[in-house]
């Protein structure tokens, strides 16, 4: 018997040994197998938390954060002990005693998982904090045995690489806690607007309760589950001795009261997106979203608020002039509209307007129910503007009854206009509140405000609403500026011997386009002309024919040089139509160029970013240094990097140039200086040009702006068939530009010129922005004290020979007019003579056909081929040529290449960018065929094919 027992014992021993060897071999082989595929755990030793870029306004106020993960990093030494105890009670009570894996917790979870498996439930985890870090940084959330094995192996290794406090510090700063908050410090700010050391015990326990499932314990959506989880954490703290049972019980009695931060109105989306785009272009996406940068911008909220208000009111005023386009939607009857109202989303960009359903219509009023509750009425007087919008922005018949505009079942936007009057007697029905009908304009545009001394952009409006469209029409839409381009033609003339009182002929002109091409024959906006006039008067009244003659006289290469120096265009095509604004530019570039005029002709770099610091506080970019507003400081260019032709490296930044207090430049910082000539034009020419542009405001096409009552200068711009309306101008210390037009270019409507559409927006902005600013004059022009009319032929001061003296005013009614020409400049039956050499008997007659003239500035010379009669400059061979195009047509424009912006705080993109079908204006070609010897034919529309209008 004993022998049998000994045999059994021996057999069992052998089996146990074999099993142990087998299990050990299996474990060893498994460890070797899984160890081959383990990621490098040493990267955690170099862990740097991803911190977003914080953006601040010019006055120091926080604006936003560009971040893939919203995180506020706090060292473990500054985390309150109560927070550490709460997190350990909820997530890993044995954290300071295990080696990365907790066998007791694994056994406990395995037993519980047997029951959960039978119920078809997901198994619960037994991961330690170390294992959670491993899963977050090095592995995935895959539910598998292999992942668990790898997790345990890596956790064990990490415990031998990092201290417990370092592991816990990484965890407390990295864990996601809901509502976009990463880390406990961010969660405290998000849920309670408090720092960690100001949290109550109940608030601390709530934050510690979130790592398990932050969405399931969201206090806004699941308040009961959130409170239960918080109380569970408090009970765990009592069990571990972190707090007494009485303290835990008192904290459980507190209600769960979170306080999300209220949004401070709609953020300046267009400005912030421009900041983001510049940062990404300069530093890269990863650095911007994870590098912990600190950015100070030029944003000024007071200017932005004024700009938003003026721009929106200007668009609404235009929109109301062109009628009603219909309800947002229409439902079969009033009852269905009222029932559906609560489920209809507010259109983006409605501001203070409200959605309402029309429930009944009377001849004199419509009754409405508001989405937010309440009732009201819209009187017929509030609908007089709502005539039907027809093609080409024309208006339908006038409004006599409400039913001509609204019907029961309509869903519309309304705005309160008057409070309900008190009831006349007790028990009488309360009168309804009065509302006005509103609609979101389908027109858009932009407004830019900047400092003409530094180029810092104070405010930017890129459309009706950033929520509606993220396409920035101030920086991305390339449109024809029309006559707003003319100051640069006149600046070129002033640099080439002309003066404001030089006399140039305002009469028809025919300019060859090249062999086999129809001559270009521009016209003035009014279709008439005034004969000989001064350079100043021509700019003040925006005379196209004078501008075309100047282009012929000074030559297109000289104009192109001015335009490119002022950065209006990168490379101006050498076509005469460019002189009237047929090329394309952006609102920011044109406004910046005007600011350079205001800055004495010195070049500026328009900028939205003042300085950038890295996470160590070093300045890695700064716009402007002492005595050089257009310079900037940044890291030295990398070896082999393409050089920016607009800037050159000039060595280390000068001492005392640091604009950020208590900071220092990055070690390899260098100063970049512009390569542009300085100044771009002479001081004399600049002051003369400003004086001429003041005349535009005081007595020319921009008189709508004169109501500001302060010294202002500027220029209107309108393109063919009223497609685009501009006004760009400045005071001595503030520059602003306005552009208005449709995204899919089409007419704004007959007569909707820049002085009528854009100038009032500029006026309203300047009136508010300069309200409390003392009037400041511009520098006096040299010619202001000695205005002398210049002889058109000899260029000498005004003489005694009347036949050789230019007339500065339109001729009297008895002035000689050639046969076949009416007083309004239109053609009669008799054709005009062809161009011929200048004759003394023609020289002073303003109504003869155009001939080459001797102006006060000499013709600068020939340019290439002799195919072109003097004084016309031929095309330069390095510019390509496009087929003639009718700029009065409605074909769409092209926009600058654009990558969709991403929303702040996430890498996602925005939907809903405007369609940008292509229109090739890279090399503008010719214009419509000549009409009747250079005069408009019957039925002519003002400005057709002129490029610039008014």
PDB file of C-alpha atoms in Angstrom, residues 539-698:
ATOM      1  CA  UNK A 539      -8.406 112.002 -59.564  1.00  0.00           C
ATOM      2  CA  UNK A 540     -11.025 113.820 -57.500  1.00  0.00           C
ATOM      3  CA  UNK A 541     -13.705 113.037 -60.100  1.00  0.00           C
ATOM      4  CA  UNK A 542     -12.208 109.696 -61.148  1.00  0.00           C
ATOM      5  CA  UNK A 543     -11.862 110.434 -64.849  1.00  0.00           C
ATOM      6  CA  UNK A 544     -10.995 107.271 -66.773  1.00  0.00           C
ATOM      7  CA  UNK A 545      -9.875 109.020 -69.951  1.00  0.00           C
ATOM      8  CA  UNK A 546      -7.302 111.122 -68.118  1.00  0.00           C
ATOM      9  CA  UNK A 547      -6.011 108.041 -66.310  1.00  0.00           C
ATOM     10  CA  UNK A 548      -5.634 106.185 -69.619  1.00  0.00           C
ATOM     11  CA  UNK A 549      -3.704 109.129 -71.062  1.00  0.00           C
ATOM     12  CA  UNK A 550      -1.406 109.149 -68.046  1.00  0.00           C
ATOM     13  CA  UNK A 551      -0.733 105.444 -68.570  1.00  0.00           C
ATOM     14  CA  UNK A 552       0.228 106.170 -72.166  1.00  0.00           C
ATOM     15  CA  UNK A 553       2.435 109.078 -71.165  1.00  0.00           C
ATOM     16  CA  UNK A 554       4.401 107.573 -68.282  1.00  0.00           C
ATOM     17  CA  UNK A 555       4.415 104.041 -69.693  1.00  0.00           C
ATOM     18  CA  UNK A 556       3.150 100.772 -68.285  1.00  0.00           C
ATOM     19  CA  UNK A 557       6.542  99.563 -66.982  1.00  0.00           C
ATOM     20  CA  UNK A 558       6.765 102.617 -64.723  1.00  0.00           C
ATOM     21  CA  UNK A 559       3.237 102.025 -63.412  1.00  0.00           C
ATOM     22  CA  UNK A 560       3.979  98.326 -62.894  1.00  0.00           C
ATOM     23  CA  UNK A 561       7.055  99.218 -60.860  1.00  0.00           C
ATOM     24  CA  UNK A 562       4.996 101.477 -58.578  1.00  0.00           C
ATOM     25  CA  UNK A 563       2.229  98.891 -58.213  1.00  0.00           C
ATOM     26  CA  UNK A 564       4.674  96.121 -57.361  1.00  0.00           C
ATOM     27  CA  UNK A 565       6.678  98.262 -54.969  1.00  0.00           C
ATOM     28  CA  UNK A 566       3.493  99.075 -53.070  1.00  0.00           C
ATOM     29  CA  UNK A 567       2.666  95.332 -53.111  1.00  0.00           C
ATOM     30  CA  UNK A 568      -0.734  95.849 -54.754  1.00  0.00           C
ATOM     31  CA  UNK A 569       0.084  93.016 -57.174  1.00  0.00           C
ATOM     32  CA  UNK A 570       2.997  90.607 -57.450  1.00  0.00           C
ATOM     33  CA  UNK A 571       3.429  91.263 -61.174  1.00  0.00           C
ATOM     34  CA  UNK A 572       1.212  93.672 -63.046  1.00  0.00           C
ATOM     35  CA  UNK A 573       0.430  92.612 -66.626  1.00  0.00           C
ATOM     36  CA  UNK A 574       1.412  95.338 -69.075  1.00  0.00           C
ATOM     37  CA  UNK A 575      -2.029  96.165 -70.442  1.00  0.00           C
ATOM     38  CA  UNK A 576      -3.437  99.662 -70.444  1.00  0.00           C
ATOM     39  CA  UNK A 577      -6.665  98.430 -68.858  1.00  0.00           C
ATOM     40  CA  UNK A 578      -4.631  97.799 -65.716  1.00  0.00           C
ATOM     41  CA  UNK A 579      -4.534 101.578 -65.174  1.00  0.00           C
ATOM     42  CA  UNK A 580      -8.296 101.537 -64.563  1.00  0.00           C
ATOM     43  CA  UNK A 581      -8.182  98.676 -62.076  1.00  0.00           C
ATOM     44  CA  UNK A 582      -8.803  95.700 -64.348  1.00  0.00           C
ATOM     45  CA  UNK A 583      -6.235  93.614 -62.501  1.00  0.00           C
ATOM     46  CA  UNK A 584      -6.972  91.729 -59.311  1.00  0.00           C
ATOM     47  CA  UNK A 585      -5.826  92.172 -55.732  1.00  0.00           C
ATOM     48  CA  UNK A 586      -7.107  91.584 -52.224  1.00  0.00           C
ATOM     49  CA  UNK A 587      -8.606  94.082 -49.844  1.00  0.00           C
ATOM     50  CA  UNK A 588      -5.753  93.681 -47.347  1.00  0.00           C
ATOM     51  CA  UNK A 589      -3.088  94.307 -49.985  1.00  0.00           C
ATOM     52  CA  UNK A 590      -4.819  97.401 -51.353  1.00  0.00           C
ATOM     53  CA  UNK A 591      -5.522  98.826 -47.889  1.00  0.00           C
ATOM     54  CA  UNK A 592      -1.913  98.191 -46.898  1.00  0.00           C
ATOM     55  CA  UNK A 593      -0.746 100.024 -50.022  1.00  0.00           C
ATOM     56  CA  UNK A 594      -2.925 103.026 -49.100  1.00  0.00           C
ATOM     57  CA  UNK A 595      -1.434 102.888 -45.595  1.00  0.00           C
ATOM     58  CA  UNK A 596       2.024 103.153 -47.167  1.00  0.00           C
ATOM     59  CA  UNK A 597       0.892 106.371 -48.858  1.00  0.00           C
ATOM     60  CA  UNK A 598      -0.286 107.588 -45.456  1.00  0.00           C
ATOM     61  CA  UNK A 599       3.095 106.546 -44.012  1.00  0.00           C
ATOM     62  CA  UNK A 600       5.069 108.951 -46.160  1.00  0.00           C
ATOM     63  CA  UNK A 601       5.647 106.405 -48.884  1.00  0.00           C
ATOM     64  CA  UNK A 602       7.513 103.989 -46.609  1.00  0.00           C
ATOM     65  CA  UNK A 603       6.892 100.292 -47.121  1.00  0.00           C
ATOM     66  CA  UNK A 604       4.832  98.363 -44.539  1.00  0.00           C
ATOM     67  CA  UNK A 605       4.355  94.704 -43.740  1.00  0.00           C
ATOM     68  CA  UNK A 606       0.687  94.173 -42.829  1.00  0.00           C
ATOM     69  CA  UNK A 607       0.584  91.837 -39.843  1.00  0.00           C
ATOM     70  CA  UNK A 608      -1.790  90.280 -37.344  1.00  0.00           C
ATOM     71  CA  UNK A 609       0.933  88.795 -35.107  1.00  0.00           C
ATOM     72  CA  UNK A 610       3.123  91.040 -32.940  1.00  0.00           C
ATOM     73  CA  UNK A 611       5.243  88.394 -31.217  1.00  0.00           C
ATOM     74  CA  UNK A 612       5.501  84.650 -30.576  1.00  0.00           C
ATOM     75  CA  UNK A 613       7.165  82.936 -27.606  1.00  0.00           C
ATOM     76  CA  UNK A 614       7.913  79.242 -27.247  1.00  0.00           C
ATOM     77  CA  UNK A 615       7.066  77.214 -24.139  1.00  0.00           C
ATOM     78  CA  UNK A 616      10.356  78.277 -22.541  1.00  0.00           C
ATOM     79  CA  UNK A 617       9.398  81.939 -22.949  1.00  0.00           C
ATOM     80  CA  UNK A 618      11.934  82.712 -25.687  1.00  0.00           C
ATOM     81  CA  UNK A 619      10.814  85.109 -28.423  1.00  0.00           C
ATOM     82  CA  UNK A 620      10.927  83.206 -31.707  1.00  0.00           C
ATOM     83  CA  UNK A 621       9.211  85.913 -33.785  1.00  0.00           C
ATOM     84  CA  UNK A 622       8.706  89.648 -33.374  1.00  0.00           C
ATOM     85  CA  UNK A 623       7.205  92.099 -35.844  1.00  0.00           C
ATOM     86  CA  UNK A 624       8.996  95.434 -35.906  1.00  0.00           C
ATOM     87  CA  UNK A 625      12.033  96.824 -34.124  1.00  0.00           C
ATOM     88  CA  UNK A 626      13.024 100.339 -33.203  1.00  0.00           C
ATOM     89  CA  UNK A 627      13.247 102.616 -36.257  1.00  0.00           C
ATOM     90  CA  UNK A 628      12.051  99.830 -38.587  1.00  0.00           C
ATOM     91  CA  UNK A 629       8.361  98.975 -38.341  1.00  0.00           C
ATOM     92  CA  UNK A 630       8.539  96.766 -41.449  1.00  0.00           C
ATOM     93  CA  UNK A 631      11.421  94.629 -40.108  1.00  0.00           C
ATOM     94  CA  UNK A 632      10.954  91.442 -38.130  1.00  0.00           C
ATOM     95  CA  UNK A 633      13.040  89.141 -35.953  1.00  0.00           C
ATOM     96  CA  UNK A 634      12.922  85.370 -36.355  1.00  0.00           C
ATOM     97  CA  UNK A 635      15.156  82.318 -36.364  1.00  0.00           C
ATOM     98  CA  UNK A 636      17.908  82.279 -38.964  1.00  0.00           C
ATOM     99  CA  UNK A 637      16.891  80.550 -42.204  1.00  0.00           C
ATOM    100  CA  UNK A 638      17.807  76.907 -42.527  1.00  0.00           C
ATOM    101  CA  UNK A 639      20.639  75.975 -44.831  1.00  0.00           C
ATOM    102  CA  UNK A 640      19.379  75.657 -48.372  1.00  0.00           C
ATOM    103  CA  UNK A 641      16.026  77.302 -47.611  1.00  0.00           C
ATOM    104  CA  UNK A 642      14.537  79.451 -50.359  1.00  0.00           C
ATOM    105  CA  UNK A 643      15.165  83.138 -49.731  1.00  0.00           C
ATOM    106  CA  UNK A 644      12.296  85.594 -49.495  1.00  0.00           C
ATOM    107  CA  UNK A 645      12.980  88.251 -52.160  1.00  0.00           C
ATOM    108  CA  UNK A 646      11.154  90.874 -50.087  1.00  0.00           C
ATOM    109  CA  UNK A 647      13.567  90.530 -47.125  1.00  0.00           C
ATOM    110  CA  UNK A 648      17.259  90.160 -46.419  1.00  0.00           C
ATOM    111  CA  UNK A 649      19.056  88.914 -43.289  1.00  0.00           C
ATOM    112  CA  UNK A 650      21.128  91.635 -41.655  1.00  0.00           C
ATOM    113  CA  UNK A 651      22.595  89.904 -38.613  1.00  0.00           C
ATOM    114  CA  UNK A 652      21.539  89.797 -34.974  1.00  0.00           C
ATOM    115  CA  UNK A 653      18.700  92.063 -33.811  1.00  0.00           C
ATOM    116  CA  UNK A 654      19.924  95.369 -32.368  1.00  0.00           C
ATOM    117  CA  UNK A 655      20.169  95.734 -28.581  1.00  0.00           C
ATOM    118  CA  UNK A 656      17.043  97.031 -26.923  1.00  0.00           C
ATOM    119  CA  UNK A 657      14.777  95.828 -29.730  1.00  0.00           C
ATOM    120  CA  UNK A 658      12.957  93.226 -27.633  1.00  0.00           C
ATOM    121  CA  UNK A 659       9.305  94.235 -27.242  1.00  0.00           C
ATOM    122  CA  UNK A 660       8.283  91.509 -24.746  1.00  0.00           C
ATOM    123  CA  UNK A 661       9.126  92.239 -21.126  1.00  0.00           C
ATOM    124  CA  UNK A 662      11.222  89.760 -19.137  1.00  0.00           C
ATOM    125  CA  UNK A 663      11.966  87.656 -22.196  1.00  0.00           C
ATOM    126  CA  UNK A 664      14.847  86.960 -24.537  1.00  0.00           C
ATOM    127  CA  UNK A 665      15.249  86.155 -28.194  1.00  0.00           C
ATOM    128  CA  UNK A 666      15.887  82.593 -29.316  1.00  0.00           C
ATOM    129  CA  UNK A 667      19.606  81.852 -29.638  1.00  0.00           C
ATOM    130  CA  UNK A 668      19.759  81.964 -33.462  1.00  0.00           C
ATOM    131  CA  UNK A 669      17.507  85.012 -33.909  1.00  0.00           C
ATOM    132  CA  UNK A 670      18.346  87.360 -36.782  1.00  0.00           C
ATOM    133  CA  UNK A 671      16.907  90.609 -38.105  1.00  0.00           C
ATOM    134  CA  UNK A 672      15.107  90.622 -41.449  1.00  0.00           C
ATOM    135  CA  UNK A 673      14.954  93.936 -43.307  1.00  0.00           C
ATOM    136  CA  UNK A 674      12.806  94.711 -46.363  1.00  0.00           C
ATOM    137  CA  UNK A 675      14.542  94.952 -49.721  1.00  0.00           C
ATOM    138  CA  UNK A 676      12.066  97.516 -51.067  1.00  0.00           C
ATOM    139  CA  UNK A 677      13.338 101.019 -51.886  1.00  0.00           C
ATOM    140  CA  UNK A 678      12.811 103.477 -49.071  1.00  0.00           C
ATOM    141  CA  UNK A 679      10.809 105.552 -49.568  1.00  0.00           C
ATOM    142  CA  UNK A 680       8.744 104.047 -52.376  1.00  0.00           C
ATOM    143  CA  UNK A 681       7.954 107.519 -53.719  1.00  0.00           C
ATOM    144  CA  UNK A 682       9.384 110.919 -52.871  1.00  0.00           C
ATOM    145  CA  UNK A 683       8.050 112.901 -49.944  1.00  0.00           C
ATOM    146  CA  UNK A 684       6.828 115.621 -52.320  1.00  0.00           C
ATOM    147  CA  UNK A 685       4.901 113.202 -54.495  1.00  0.00           C
ATOM    148  CA  UNK A 686       3.452 111.495 -51.442  1.00  0.00           C
ATOM    149  CA  UNK A 687       2.145 114.709 -49.889  1.00  0.00           C
ATOM    150  CA  UNK A 688       0.745 115.886 -53.224  1.00  0.00           C
ATOM    151  CA  UNK A 689      -1.043 112.573 -53.694  1.00  0.00           C
ATOM    152  CA  UNK A 690      -2.566 112.705 -50.198  1.00  0.00           C
ATOM    153  CA  UNK A 691      -3.840 116.217 -50.878  1.00  0.00           C
ATOM    154  CA  UNK A 692      -5.436 115.023 -54.120  1.00  0.00           C
ATOM    155  CA  UNK A 693      -7.053 112.100 -52.277  1.00  0.00           C
ATOM    156  CA  UNK A 694      -8.375 114.524 -49.669  1.00  0.00           C
ATOM    157  CA  UNK A 695     -10.120 116.240 -52.547  1.00  0.00           C
ATOM    158  CA  UNK A 696     -11.890 112.963 -53.367  1.00  0.00           C
ATOM    159  CA  UNK A 697     -13.516 113.089 -49.919  1.00  0.00           C
ATOM    160  CA  UNK A 698     -14.164 116.821 -49.835  1.00  0.00           C
TER     161      UNK A 698
END
